[in-house]
Amino acid sequence: MMEGVALKLQFRNPTHCSSLFSSTLRHSSSPFLRCSFRRLSSPFSVSASASTARETDNLHLGPLSLGHITRPDFPILHQEVNGSKLVYLDNAATSQKPRAVLKALQNYYEAYNSNVHRGMHFLSTKATDEYELARKKVASFINARDASQIVFTRNATEAINLVAYSWGIPNLKLGDEVIITVAEHHSAIVPWQIVAQKTGAVLKIVNLGEHEVPNLKDFKEMFSTKTKLVVTHHVSNVLASVLPIEEIVGWAHRFGAKVVVDACQSVPHMVVDVQVLDADFLVASSHKMCGPTSIGFLYGKSELLSAMPPFLGGGEMISDVFLDHSSYAEPPSRFEAGTPAIGEAIGLGAAIDYLSGIGMQKIHSYEVELANYLYESLRAVPNIHIYGPAPTASVQRAALCSFNIENIHPTDIASFLDQQHGVAIRSGHHCAQPLHRALSVTASARASLYFYNTKEDVDYFIQALNDAVSFLDALR
């Protein structure tokens, strides 16, 4: 086995080499592979809730970090994977769920499962009240003026598509310009390519500048009277960079352009105030902020939502239906055709309660500390390149690092970390192929943290990464 792998790992960088270590391991019967799976008992006798976190914090108990305090709330973290304690560092892909969210979902299905907005009986009324309460919680969480500005969607991708089809196609015409950055997630690129093909609008691309972040000088100079829309991330899921959304919105509005903000990597990690940002649309996903999968939300300014036609047709989004025409409900119902994700919305509301109980500023401050620790720890690994800006007094990184190590494919690194150390990171293009091409690679490895991670998690990850590098280097 070793000789075969050594022959295959002759490629010199991730741009050209393919991942071979992981496929070799998958087809091997070697005792090198460890595939056990069992749950560890929690080191705490009771679950720490968000209120417990506050109480413990107020007691100033020694060196306990926010990560140590909140970890007991997440059952999934207390298990072994492949014979090692699980260290989950793939939070930019999805977050884990606290017991409060799991209980909210269980309670809905056990106690008041029913359809919403359609029944007068107790179960339906209770489900409707909790569903709409979740909408109010989302509105409050991002400081929207009114809950009617929050549209529940299947995910952030659907939210962006809703804007593309219901605002983009009716409002964009031949020669209009839509500005995006090369660092966007595919879900913020592909819908606008489709819209451009249908309308004749033109996509203008902001490329990378210094420190491997979108060039803000070029961004500002790209605006003209032809600019009708800007679609931009708040925090990059690859570069960990944070864009100045207030400034970008100001540039856009001076030219009468609208702004769509992809806030999937910011809403879970920092205070996001849509009134301060003044964005016209903003999208986020529940599953990245401790909530269930299969639900996200769109924030839109009331006057824009009211002027937009429906995205999907069917039940719930109508006012009256006749055989030859229909009239439509007011937002947000206009954009929520059919039975919605009721339990998931309620679970999202529970996640917001949990995060708010801790405090988003406290979460952000802790994650800034973790981000710096992760970056500085990774810098010590030989032959590593970390993408995005270095943290400074004036530049804050999100708590993630995408990286490559010379002559080693990132998928080999991720496979080794998982199978030999129980460390979960991501490898691949992270739904950002144009960005990776701009970085002259096809893939990268990514470690991403959340508030329930600790510096000990980072230390263990670095130790495991050095072990992976030593092993994989020996195969060349």
mmCIF file of C-alpha atoms in Angstrom, residues 117-464:
data_model
loop_
_atom_site.group_PDB
_atom_site.id
_atom_site.type_symbol
_atom_site.label_atom_id
_atom_site.label_comp_id
_atom_site.label_asym_id
_atom_site.label_seq_id
_atom_site.Cartn_x
_atom_site.Cartn_y
_atom_site.Cartn_z
ATOM 1 C CA HIS A 117 -52.838 29.490 9.486
ATOM 2 C CA ARG A 118 -55.534 27.013 8.468
ATOM 3 C CA GLY A 119 -57.307 25.627 11.521
ATOM 4 C CA MET A 120 -59.322 26.926 14.446
ATOM 5 C CA HIS A 121 -58.572 23.985 16.747
ATOM 6 C CA PHE A 122 -56.121 24.130 19.630
ATOM 7 C CA LEU A 123 -53.208 22.367 17.925
ATOM 8 C CA SER A 124 -53.339 24.541 14.831
ATOM 9 C CA THR A 125 -53.663 27.731 16.860
ATOM 10 C CA LYS A 126 -50.717 26.758 19.056
ATOM 11 C CA ALA A 127 -48.567 25.828 16.043
ATOM 12 C CA THR A 128 -49.478 29.086 14.286
ATOM 13 C CA ASP A 129 -48.643 31.157 17.363
ATOM 14 C CA GLU A 130 -45.241 29.475 17.782
ATOM 15 C CA TYR A 131 -44.436 29.727 14.066
ATOM 16 C CA GLU A 132 -45.210 33.433 13.974
ATOM 17 C CA LEU A 133 -43.382 33.957 17.270
ATOM 18 C CA ALA A 134 -40.293 32.495 15.598
ATOM 19 C CA ARG A 135 -40.622 35.108 12.853
ATOM 20 C CA LYS A 136 -40.746 37.842 15.489
ATOM 21 C CA LYS A 137 -37.637 36.388 17.125
ATOM 22 C CA VAL A 138 -35.736 36.512 13.832
ATOM 23 C CA ALA A 139 -36.845 40.113 13.275
ATOM 24 C CA SER A 140 -35.704 41.118 16.745
ATOM 25 C CA PHE A 141 -32.410 39.230 16.383
ATOM 26 C CA ILE A 142 -31.367 41.265 13.331
ATOM 27 C CA ASN A 143 -33.272 44.406 14.430
ATOM 28 C CA ALA A 144 -35.732 44.476 11.535
ATOM 29 C CA ARG A 145 -38.426 47.136 11.888
ATOM 30 C CA ASP A 146 -41.252 44.628 11.587
ATOM 31 C CA ALA A 147 -41.727 40.868 11.514
ATOM 32 C CA SER A 148 -43.452 41.181 8.133
ATOM 33 C CA GLN A 149 -39.990 41.913 6.675
ATOM 34 C CA ILE A 150 -38.913 38.331 7.457
ATOM 35 C CA VAL A 151 -39.702 35.642 4.886
ATOM 36 C CA PHE A 152 -39.027 32.041 5.854
ATOM 37 C CA THR A 153 -37.341 30.072 3.065
ATOM 38 C CA ARG A 154 -35.903 26.589 2.674
ATOM 39 C CA ASN A 155 -32.389 27.966 3.111
ATOM 40 C CA ALA A 156 -30.300 31.022 2.246
ATOM 41 C CA THR A 157 -29.872 29.755 -1.317
ATOM 42 C CA GLU A 158 -33.633 29.810 -1.833
ATOM 43 C CA ALA A 159 -33.762 33.266 -0.273
ATOM 44 C CA ILE A 160 -31.281 34.597 -2.834
ATOM 45 C CA ASN A 161 -33.177 32.893 -5.644
ATOM 46 C CA LEU A 162 -36.379 34.492 -4.387
ATOM 47 C CA VAL A 163 -34.791 37.932 -4.777
ATOM 48 C CA ALA A 164 -33.325 36.959 -8.163
ATOM 49 C CA TYR A 165 -36.637 35.839 -9.631
ATOM 50 C CA SER A 166 -39.072 38.177 -7.865
ATOM 51 C CA TRP A 167 -36.958 41.349 -7.884
ATOM 52 C CA GLY A 168 -34.175 40.711 -10.402
ATOM 53 C CA ILE A 169 -36.131 39.547 -13.444
ATOM 54 C CA PRO A 170 -38.863 42.219 -13.203
ATOM 55 C CA ASN A 171 -36.416 45.078 -12.531
ATOM 56 C CA LEU A 172 -33.238 44.349 -14.512
ATOM 57 C CA LYS A 173 -33.013 45.009 -18.236
ATOM 58 C CA LEU A 174 -30.498 44.889 -21.086
ATOM 59 C CA GLY A 175 -27.241 46.598 -20.142
ATOM 60 C CA ASP A 176 -27.983 46.965 -16.421
ATOM 61 C CA GLU A 177 -25.063 45.995 -14.209
ATOM 62 C CA VAL A 178 -24.960 43.686 -11.189
ATOM 63 C CA ILE A 179 -21.792 43.850 -9.071
ATOM 64 C CA ILE A 180 -20.587 40.713 -7.286
ATOM 65 C CA THR A 181 -17.196 39.726 -5.895
ATOM 66 C CA VAL A 182 -15.034 36.797 -6.933
ATOM 67 C CA ALA A 183 -15.252 35.586 -3.339
ATOM 68 C CA GLU A 184 -18.989 34.868 -3.373
ATOM 69 C CA HIS A 185 -20.525 31.517 -2.519
ATOM 70 C CA HIS A 186 -21.975 29.778 -5.582
ATOM 71 C CA SER A 187 -25.479 30.520 -4.305
ATOM 72 C CA ALA A 188 -24.737 34.240 -4.713
ATOM 73 C CA ILE A 189 -23.310 33.791 -8.223
ATOM 74 C CA VAL A 190 -25.361 31.217 -10.126
ATOM 75 C CA PRO A 191 -28.827 32.814 -9.642
ATOM 76 C CA TRP A 192 -27.523 36.097 -11.026
ATOM 77 C CA GLN A 193 -25.928 34.367 -14.000
ATOM 78 C CA ILE A 194 -29.371 32.940 -14.771
ATOM 79 C CA VAL A 195 -30.993 36.348 -14.334
ATOM 80 C CA ALA A 196 -28.364 37.973 -16.567
ATOM 81 C CA GLN A 197 -29.052 35.402 -19.287
ATOM 82 C CA LYS A 198 -32.792 36.103 -19.079
ATOM 83 C CA THR A 199 -32.627 39.902 -18.901
ATOM 84 C CA GLY A 200 -29.437 40.916 -20.689
ATOM 85 C CA ALA A 201 -27.980 42.390 -17.511
ATOM 86 C CA VAL A 202 -24.197 42.268 -17.080
ATOM 87 C CA LEU A 203 -22.278 40.833 -14.125
ATOM 88 C CA LYS A 204 -19.353 42.973 -13.001
ATOM 89 C CA ILE A 205 -16.767 41.144 -10.899
ATOM 90 C CA VAL A 206 -14.702 42.638 -8.073
ATOM 91 C CA ASN A 207 -11.406 40.722 -7.998
ATOM 92 C CA LEU A 208 -9.004 40.155 -5.144
ATOM 93 C CA GLY A 209 -6.618 42.850 -4.070
ATOM 94 C CA GLU A 210 -4.038 43.097 -1.343
ATOM 95 C CA HIS A 211 -4.116 40.440 1.394
ATOM 96 C CA GLU A 212 -6.336 38.177 -0.741
ATOM 97 C CA VAL A 213 -9.551 40.074 -0.070
ATOM 98 C CA PRO A 214 -11.894 41.785 -2.557
ATOM 99 C CA ASN A 215 -10.320 45.035 -3.737
ATOM 100 C CA LEU A 216 -12.418 47.763 -2.128
ATOM 101 C CA LYS A 217 -10.920 50.522 -4.283
ATOM 102 C CA ASP A 218 -11.969 48.671 -7.437
ATOM 103 C CA PHE A 219 -15.315 47.895 -5.816
ATOM 104 C CA LYS A 220 -16.064 51.581 -5.229
ATOM 105 C CA GLU A 221 -14.885 52.624 -8.686
ATOM 106 C CA MET A 222 -17.065 50.000 -10.362
ATOM 107 C CA PHE A 223 -20.290 51.867 -9.586
ATOM 108 C CA SER A 224 -21.979 53.839 -12.334
ATOM 109 C CA THR A 225 -25.430 54.891 -13.420
ATOM 110 C CA LYS A 226 -25.754 51.423 -14.965
ATOM 111 C CA THR A 227 -25.346 49.743 -11.556
ATOM 112 C CA LYS A 228 -28.691 48.402 -10.368
ATOM 113 C CA LEU A 229 -27.729 45.758 -7.839
ATOM 114 C CA VAL A 230 -24.858 44.639 -5.591
ATOM 115 C CA VAL A 231 -24.683 41.076 -4.258
ATOM 116 C CA THR A 232 -22.002 40.602 -1.632
ATOM 117 C CA HIS A 233 -21.018 38.472 1.331
ATOM 118 C CA HIS A 234 -20.592 40.006 4.762
ATOM 119 C CA VAL A 235 -18.007 37.458 5.936
ATOM 120 C CA SER A 236 -16.140 35.180 3.521
ATOM 121 C CA ASN A 237 -16.503 31.450 4.137
ATOM 122 C CA VAL A 238 -12.998 30.931 2.713
ATOM 123 C CA LEU A 239 -10.960 34.071 3.403
ATOM 124 C CA ALA A 240 -12.412 34.858 6.857
ATOM 125 C CA SER A 241 -12.447 38.500 5.794
ATOM 126 C CA VAL A 242 -15.182 40.923 6.837
ATOM 127 C CA LEU A 243 -16.435 43.444 4.291
ATOM 128 C CA PRO A 244 -17.571 46.971 5.310
ATOM 129 C CA ILE A 245 -21.221 46.503 4.405
ATOM 130 C CA GLU A 246 -22.307 49.954 5.603
ATOM 131 C CA GLU A 247 -19.817 51.585 3.234
ATOM 132 C CA ILE A 248 -20.764 49.355 0.316
ATOM 133 C CA VAL A 249 -24.464 50.049 0.863
ATOM 134 C CA GLY A 250 -23.705 53.769 0.932
ATOM 135 C CA TRP A 251 -21.856 53.556 -2.404
ATOM 136 C CA ALA A 252 -24.726 51.611 -3.941
ATOM 137 C CA HIS A 253 -27.511 53.856 -2.706
ATOM 138 C CA ARG A 254 -25.791 56.949 -4.059
ATOM 139 C CA PHE A 255 -26.328 55.418 -7.516
ATOM 140 C CA GLY A 256 -29.827 54.173 -6.732
ATOM 141 C CA ALA A 257 -28.703 50.524 -6.656
ATOM 142 C CA LYS A 258 -30.049 47.879 -4.292
ATOM 143 C CA VAL A 259 -27.890 45.596 -2.124
ATOM 144 C CA VAL A 260 -28.292 41.907 -1.278
ATOM 145 C CA VAL A 261 -26.136 40.778 1.650
ATOM 146 C CA ASP A 262 -25.195 37.129 2.152
ATOM 147 C CA ALA A 263 -24.954 37.076 5.946
ATOM 148 C CA CYS A 264 -24.684 33.315 6.434
ATOM 149 C CA GLN A 265 -21.243 33.644 8.018
ATOM 150 C CA SER A 266 -21.993 36.785 10.034
ATOM 151 C CA VAL A 267 -25.445 36.434 11.616
ATOM 152 C CA PRO A 268 -24.380 33.359 13.674
ATOM 153 C CA HIS A 269 -21.204 35.018 14.930
ATOM 154 C CA MET A 270 -21.724 38.723 15.557
ATOM 155 C CA VAL A 271 -24.316 41.410 16.122
ATOM 156 C CA VAL A 272 -26.004 42.140 12.779
ATOM 157 C CA ASP A 273 -28.354 45.119 12.662
ATOM 158 C CA VAL A 274 -30.148 45.486 9.334
ATOM 159 C CA GLN A 275 -31.228 49.034 10.127
ATOM 160 C CA VAL A 276 -27.628 50.086 10.731
ATOM 161 C CA LEU A 277 -26.407 48.252 7.623
ATOM 162 C CA ASP A 278 -29.318 49.688 5.601
ATOM 163 C CA ALA A 279 -29.152 46.689 3.250
ATOM 164 C CA ASP A 280 -32.165 46.218 1.000
ATOM 165 C CA PHE A 281 -32.098 42.433 1.329
ATOM 166 C CA LEU A 282 -30.223 40.102 3.684
ATOM 167 C CA VAL A 283 -30.198 36.312 3.853
ATOM 168 C CA ALA A 284 -29.056 33.769 6.430
ATOM 169 C CA SER A 285 -29.408 30.068 7.250
ATOM 170 C CA SER A 286 -30.728 28.481 10.437
ATOM 171 C CA HIS A 287 -28.386 25.510 10.387
ATOM 172 C CA LYS A 288 -25.287 27.700 10.719
ATOM 173 C CA MET A 289 -26.646 29.363 13.875
ATOM 174 C CA CYS A 290 -27.503 26.325 16.035
ATOM 175 C CA GLY A 291 -30.903 25.855 14.408
ATOM 176 C CA PRO A 292 -32.354 23.045 12.294
ATOM 177 C CA THR A 293 -31.589 22.446 8.638
ATOM 178 C CA SER A 294 -34.142 23.129 5.876
ATOM 179 C CA ILE A 295 -34.997 26.655 6.927
ATOM 180 C CA GLY A 296 -33.454 30.041 6.296
ATOM 181 C CA PHE A 297 -34.770 33.535 6.017
ATOM 182 C CA LEU A 298 -34.861 36.578 3.803
ATOM 183 C CA TYR A 299 -35.006 40.076 5.216
ATOM 184 C CA GLY A 300 -36.319 42.666 2.795
ATOM 185 C CA LYS A 301 -37.337 46.282 3.111
ATOM 186 C CA SER A 302 -41.120 46.496 3.235
ATOM 187 C CA GLU A 303 -41.549 48.653 0.135
ATOM 188 C CA LEU A 304 -39.468 46.239 -1.937
ATOM 189 C CA LEU A 305 -41.242 43.095 -0.752
ATOM 190 C CA SER A 306 -44.651 44.678 -1.325
ATOM 191 C CA ALA A 307 -43.766 45.473 -4.939
ATOM 192 C CA MET A 308 -42.411 42.000 -5.742
ATOM 193 C CA PRO A 309 -44.514 39.291 -7.434
ATOM 194 C CA PRO A 310 -44.731 35.792 -5.921
ATOM 195 C CA PHE A 311 -41.829 33.388 -6.307
ATOM 196 C CA LEU A 312 -43.939 30.211 -6.060
ATOM 197 C CA GLY A 313 -47.671 29.694 -6.480
ATOM 198 C CA GLY A 314 -50.000 27.573 -4.368
ATOM 199 C CA GLY A 315 -51.716 27.529 -1.032
ATOM 200 C CA GLU A 316 -51.110 30.106 1.683
ATOM 201 C CA MET A 317 -49.665 32.781 -0.642
ATOM 202 C CA ILE A 318 -53.033 33.820 -2.066
ATOM 203 C CA SER A 319 -55.746 36.289 -1.174
ATOM 204 C CA ASP A 320 -58.416 35.019 -3.593
ATOM 205 C CA VAL A 321 -58.325 32.399 -6.331
ATOM 206 C CA PHE A 322 -60.655 32.363 -9.359
ATOM 207 C CA LEU A 323 -60.479 30.111 -12.380
ATOM 208 C CA ASP A 324 -59.048 32.843 -14.586
ATOM 209 C CA HIS A 325 -56.916 34.823 -12.122
ATOM 210 C CA SER A 326 -55.716 35.094 -8.533
ATOM 211 C CA SER A 327 -54.824 37.839 -6.120
ATOM 212 C CA TYR A 328 -51.966 37.471 -3.693
ATOM 213 C CA ALA A 329 -51.433 37.854 0.020
ATOM 214 C CA GLU A 330 -49.284 40.585 1.485
ATOM 215 C CA PRO A 331 -45.678 39.763 2.402
ATOM 216 C CA PRO A 332 -44.390 37.641 3.973
ATOM 217 C CA SER A 333 -47.196 35.150 3.195
ATOM 218 C CA ARG A 334 -46.934 36.001 -0.517
ATOM 219 C CA PHE A 335 -43.551 34.267 -0.608
ATOM 220 C CA GLU A 336 -44.350 31.248 1.589
ATOM 221 C CA ALA A 337 -46.385 28.984 -0.690
ATOM 222 C CA GLY A 338 -47.604 25.678 0.725
ATOM 223 C CA THR A 339 -47.071 24.131 4.131
ATOM 224 C CA PRO A 340 -43.953 25.735 5.604
ATOM 225 C CA ALA A 341 -41.185 24.163 7.667
ATOM 226 C CA ILE A 342 -43.114 24.653 10.901
ATOM 227 C CA GLY A 343 -41.005 22.600 13.290
ATOM 228 C CA GLU A 344 -37.824 23.981 11.781
ATOM 229 C CA ALA A 345 -39.011 27.572 12.239
ATOM 230 C CA ILE A 346 -39.831 26.852 15.868
ATOM 231 C CA GLY A 347 -36.408 25.249 16.257
ATOM 232 C CA LEU A 348 -34.802 28.351 14.756
ATOM 233 C CA GLY A 349 -36.681 30.438 17.297
ATOM 234 C CA ALA A 350 -35.282 28.249 20.067
ATOM 235 C CA ALA A 351 -31.776 28.666 18.629
ATOM 236 C CA ILE A 352 -32.196 32.441 18.678
ATOM 237 C CA ASP A 353 -33.332 32.261 22.302
ATOM 238 C CA TYR A 354 -30.230 30.235 23.101
ATOM 239 C CA LEU A 355 -27.820 32.586 21.297
ATOM 240 C CA SER A 356 -29.495 35.665 22.753
ATOM 241 C CA GLY A 357 -29.253 34.154 26.217
ATOM 242 C CA ILE A 358 -25.493 34.052 25.829
ATOM 243 C CA GLY A 359 -25.263 37.386 24.014
ATOM 244 C CA MET A 360 -24.025 37.908 20.478
ATOM 245 C CA GLN A 361 -21.399 40.440 21.517
ATOM 246 C CA LYS A 362 -20.004 37.949 24.019
ATOM 247 C CA ILE A 363 -19.960 35.266 21.311
ATOM 248 C CA HIS A 364 -18.215 37.605 18.881
ATOM 249 C CA SER A 365 -15.579 38.733 21.374
ATOM 250 C CA TYR A 366 -14.758 35.153 22.294
ATOM 251 C CA GLU A 367 -14.584 34.083 18.652
ATOM 252 C CA VAL A 368 -12.205 36.948 17.800
ATOM 253 C CA GLU A 369 -9.889 35.575 20.469
ATOM 254 C CA LEU A 370 -10.279 32.052 19.081
ATOM 255 C CA ALA A 371 -9.717 33.309 15.524
ATOM 256 C CA ASN A 372 -6.415 34.922 16.424
ATOM 257 C CA TYR A 373 -5.318 31.838 18.338
ATOM 258 C CA LEU A 374 -6.171 29.555 15.414
ATOM 259 C CA TYR A 375 -4.364 31.767 12.898
ATOM 260 C CA GLU A 376 -1.210 32.135 14.977
ATOM 261 C CA SER A 377 -1.157 28.418 15.780
ATOM 262 C CA LEU A 378 -1.484 27.470 12.115
ATOM 263 C CA ARG A 379 1.261 29.873 11.072
ATOM 264 C CA ALA A 380 3.768 27.683 12.917
ATOM 265 C CA VAL A 381 3.016 24.673 10.708
ATOM 266 C CA PRO A 382 5.796 24.286 8.105
ATOM 267 C CA ASN A 383 5.075 25.095 4.438
ATOM 268 C CA ILE A 384 1.547 26.333 5.110
ATOM 269 C CA HIS A 385 -0.336 29.067 3.264
ATOM 270 C CA ILE A 386 -3.350 30.541 5.057
ATOM 271 C CA TYR A 387 -5.736 32.421 2.779
ATOM 272 C CA GLY A 388 -7.068 35.852 3.587
ATOM 273 C CA PRO A 389 -5.797 38.729 5.706
ATOM 274 C CA ALA A 390 -3.621 38.410 8.776
ATOM 275 C CA PRO A 391 -5.352 39.591 11.961
ATOM 276 C CA THR A 392 -4.194 42.989 13.199
ATOM 277 C CA ALA A 393 -5.440 45.623 15.600
ATOM 278 C CA SER A 394 -7.597 47.023 12.799
ATOM 279 C CA VAL A 395 -8.383 43.827 10.846
ATOM 280 C CA GLN A 396 -10.496 41.128 12.429
ATOM 281 C CA ARG A 397 -10.765 37.666 10.911
ATOM 282 C CA ALA A 398 -13.691 35.342 11.336
ATOM 283 C CA ALA A 399 -12.938 32.223 13.359
ATOM 284 C CA LEU A 400 -11.925 30.097 10.372
ATOM 285 C CA CYS A 401 -8.809 29.412 8.350
ATOM 286 C CA SER A 402 -8.625 27.970 4.843
ATOM 287 C CA PHE A 403 -5.160 26.736 4.037
ATOM 288 C CA ASN A 404 -2.926 24.542 1.934
ATOM 289 C CA ILE A 405 0.318 22.829 2.791
ATOM 290 C CA GLU A 406 2.905 22.524 0.071
ATOM 291 C CA ASN A 407 2.786 19.267 -1.898
ATOM 292 C CA ILE A 408 -0.084 17.771 0.159
ATOM 293 C CA HIS A 409 -3.649 17.619 -1.103
ATOM 294 C CA PRO A 410 -6.159 19.087 1.373
ATOM 295 C CA THR A 411 -8.440 16.057 1.111
ATOM 296 C CA ASP A 412 -5.589 13.834 2.245
ATOM 297 C CA ILE A 413 -5.130 16.104 5.248
ATOM 298 C CA ALA A 414 -8.842 16.073 6.078
ATOM 299 C CA SER A 415 -9.065 12.288 5.697
ATOM 300 C CA PHE A 416 -6.056 11.668 7.939
ATOM 301 C CA LEU A 417 -7.334 14.053 10.613
ATOM 302 C CA ASP A 418 -10.716 12.334 10.665
ATOM 303 C CA GLN A 419 -9.577 8.733 10.517
ATOM 304 C CA GLN A 420 -6.579 9.003 12.819
ATOM 305 C CA HIS A 421 -7.534 11.774 15.235
ATOM 306 C CA GLY A 422 -11.315 12.320 15.120
ATOM 307 C CA VAL A 423 -10.865 15.912 13.915
ATOM 308 C CA ALA A 424 -13.559 17.121 11.523
ATOM 309 C CA ILE A 425 -12.468 19.825 9.070
ATOM 310 C CA ARG A 426 -13.553 20.585 5.515
ATOM 311 C CA SER A 427 -11.658 20.078 2.277
ATOM 312 C CA GLY A 428 -12.615 21.054 -1.258
ATOM 313 C CA HIS A 429 -13.652 24.305 -2.911
ATOM 314 C CA HIS A 430 -16.220 25.238 -0.218
ATOM 315 C CA CYS A 431 -18.788 26.223 -2.890
ATOM 316 C CA ALA A 432 -16.372 28.930 -4.054
ATOM 317 C CA GLN A 433 -14.683 27.661 -7.211
ATOM 318 C CA PRO A 434 -14.119 31.106 -8.794
ATOM 319 C CA LEU A 435 -12.370 32.238 -5.622
ATOM 320 C CA HIS A 436 -10.129 29.191 -5.564
ATOM 321 C CA ARG A 437 -9.188 29.800 -9.195
ATOM 322 C CA ALA A 438 -8.305 33.379 -8.251
ATOM 323 C CA LEU A 439 -6.084 31.917 -5.528
ATOM 324 C CA SER A 440 -4.478 29.591 -8.139
ATOM 325 C CA VAL A 441 -5.624 26.405 -6.400
ATOM 326 C CA THR A 442 -8.502 24.008 -6.927
ATOM 327 C CA ALA A 443 -9.111 23.187 -3.270
ATOM 328 C CA SER A 444 -8.172 24.045 0.275
ATOM 329 C CA ALA A 445 -8.562 22.655 3.775
ATOM 330 C CA ARG A 446 -10.665 24.663 6.204
ATOM 331 C CA ALA A 447 -10.939 24.641 9.980
ATOM 332 C CA SER A 448 -13.833 26.725 11.282
ATOM 333 C CA LEU A 449 -14.761 27.375 14.899
ATOM 334 C CA TYR A 450 -17.854 28.324 16.875
ATOM 335 C CA PHE A 451 -18.349 29.538 20.416
ATOM 336 C CA TYR A 452 -18.481 25.983 21.807
ATOM 337 C CA ASN A 453 -14.934 25.333 20.601
ATOM 338 C CA THR A 454 -11.936 25.909 22.853
ATOM 339 C CA LYS A 455 -8.251 26.662 22.574
ATOM 340 C CA GLU A 456 -7.688 23.030 23.553
ATOM 341 C CA ASP A 457 -9.576 22.025 20.405
ATOM 342 C CA VAL A 458 -7.189 24.197 18.395
ATOM 343 C CA ASP A 459 -4.153 22.715 20.156
ATOM 344 C CA TYR A 460 -5.329 19.182 19.450
ATOM 345 C CA PHE A 461 -6.036 20.085 15.822
ATOM 346 C CA ILE A 462 -2.536 21.531 15.363
ATOM 347 C CA GLN A 463 -0.957 18.449 16.928
ATOM 348 C CA ALA A 464 -3.014 16.206 14.654
#
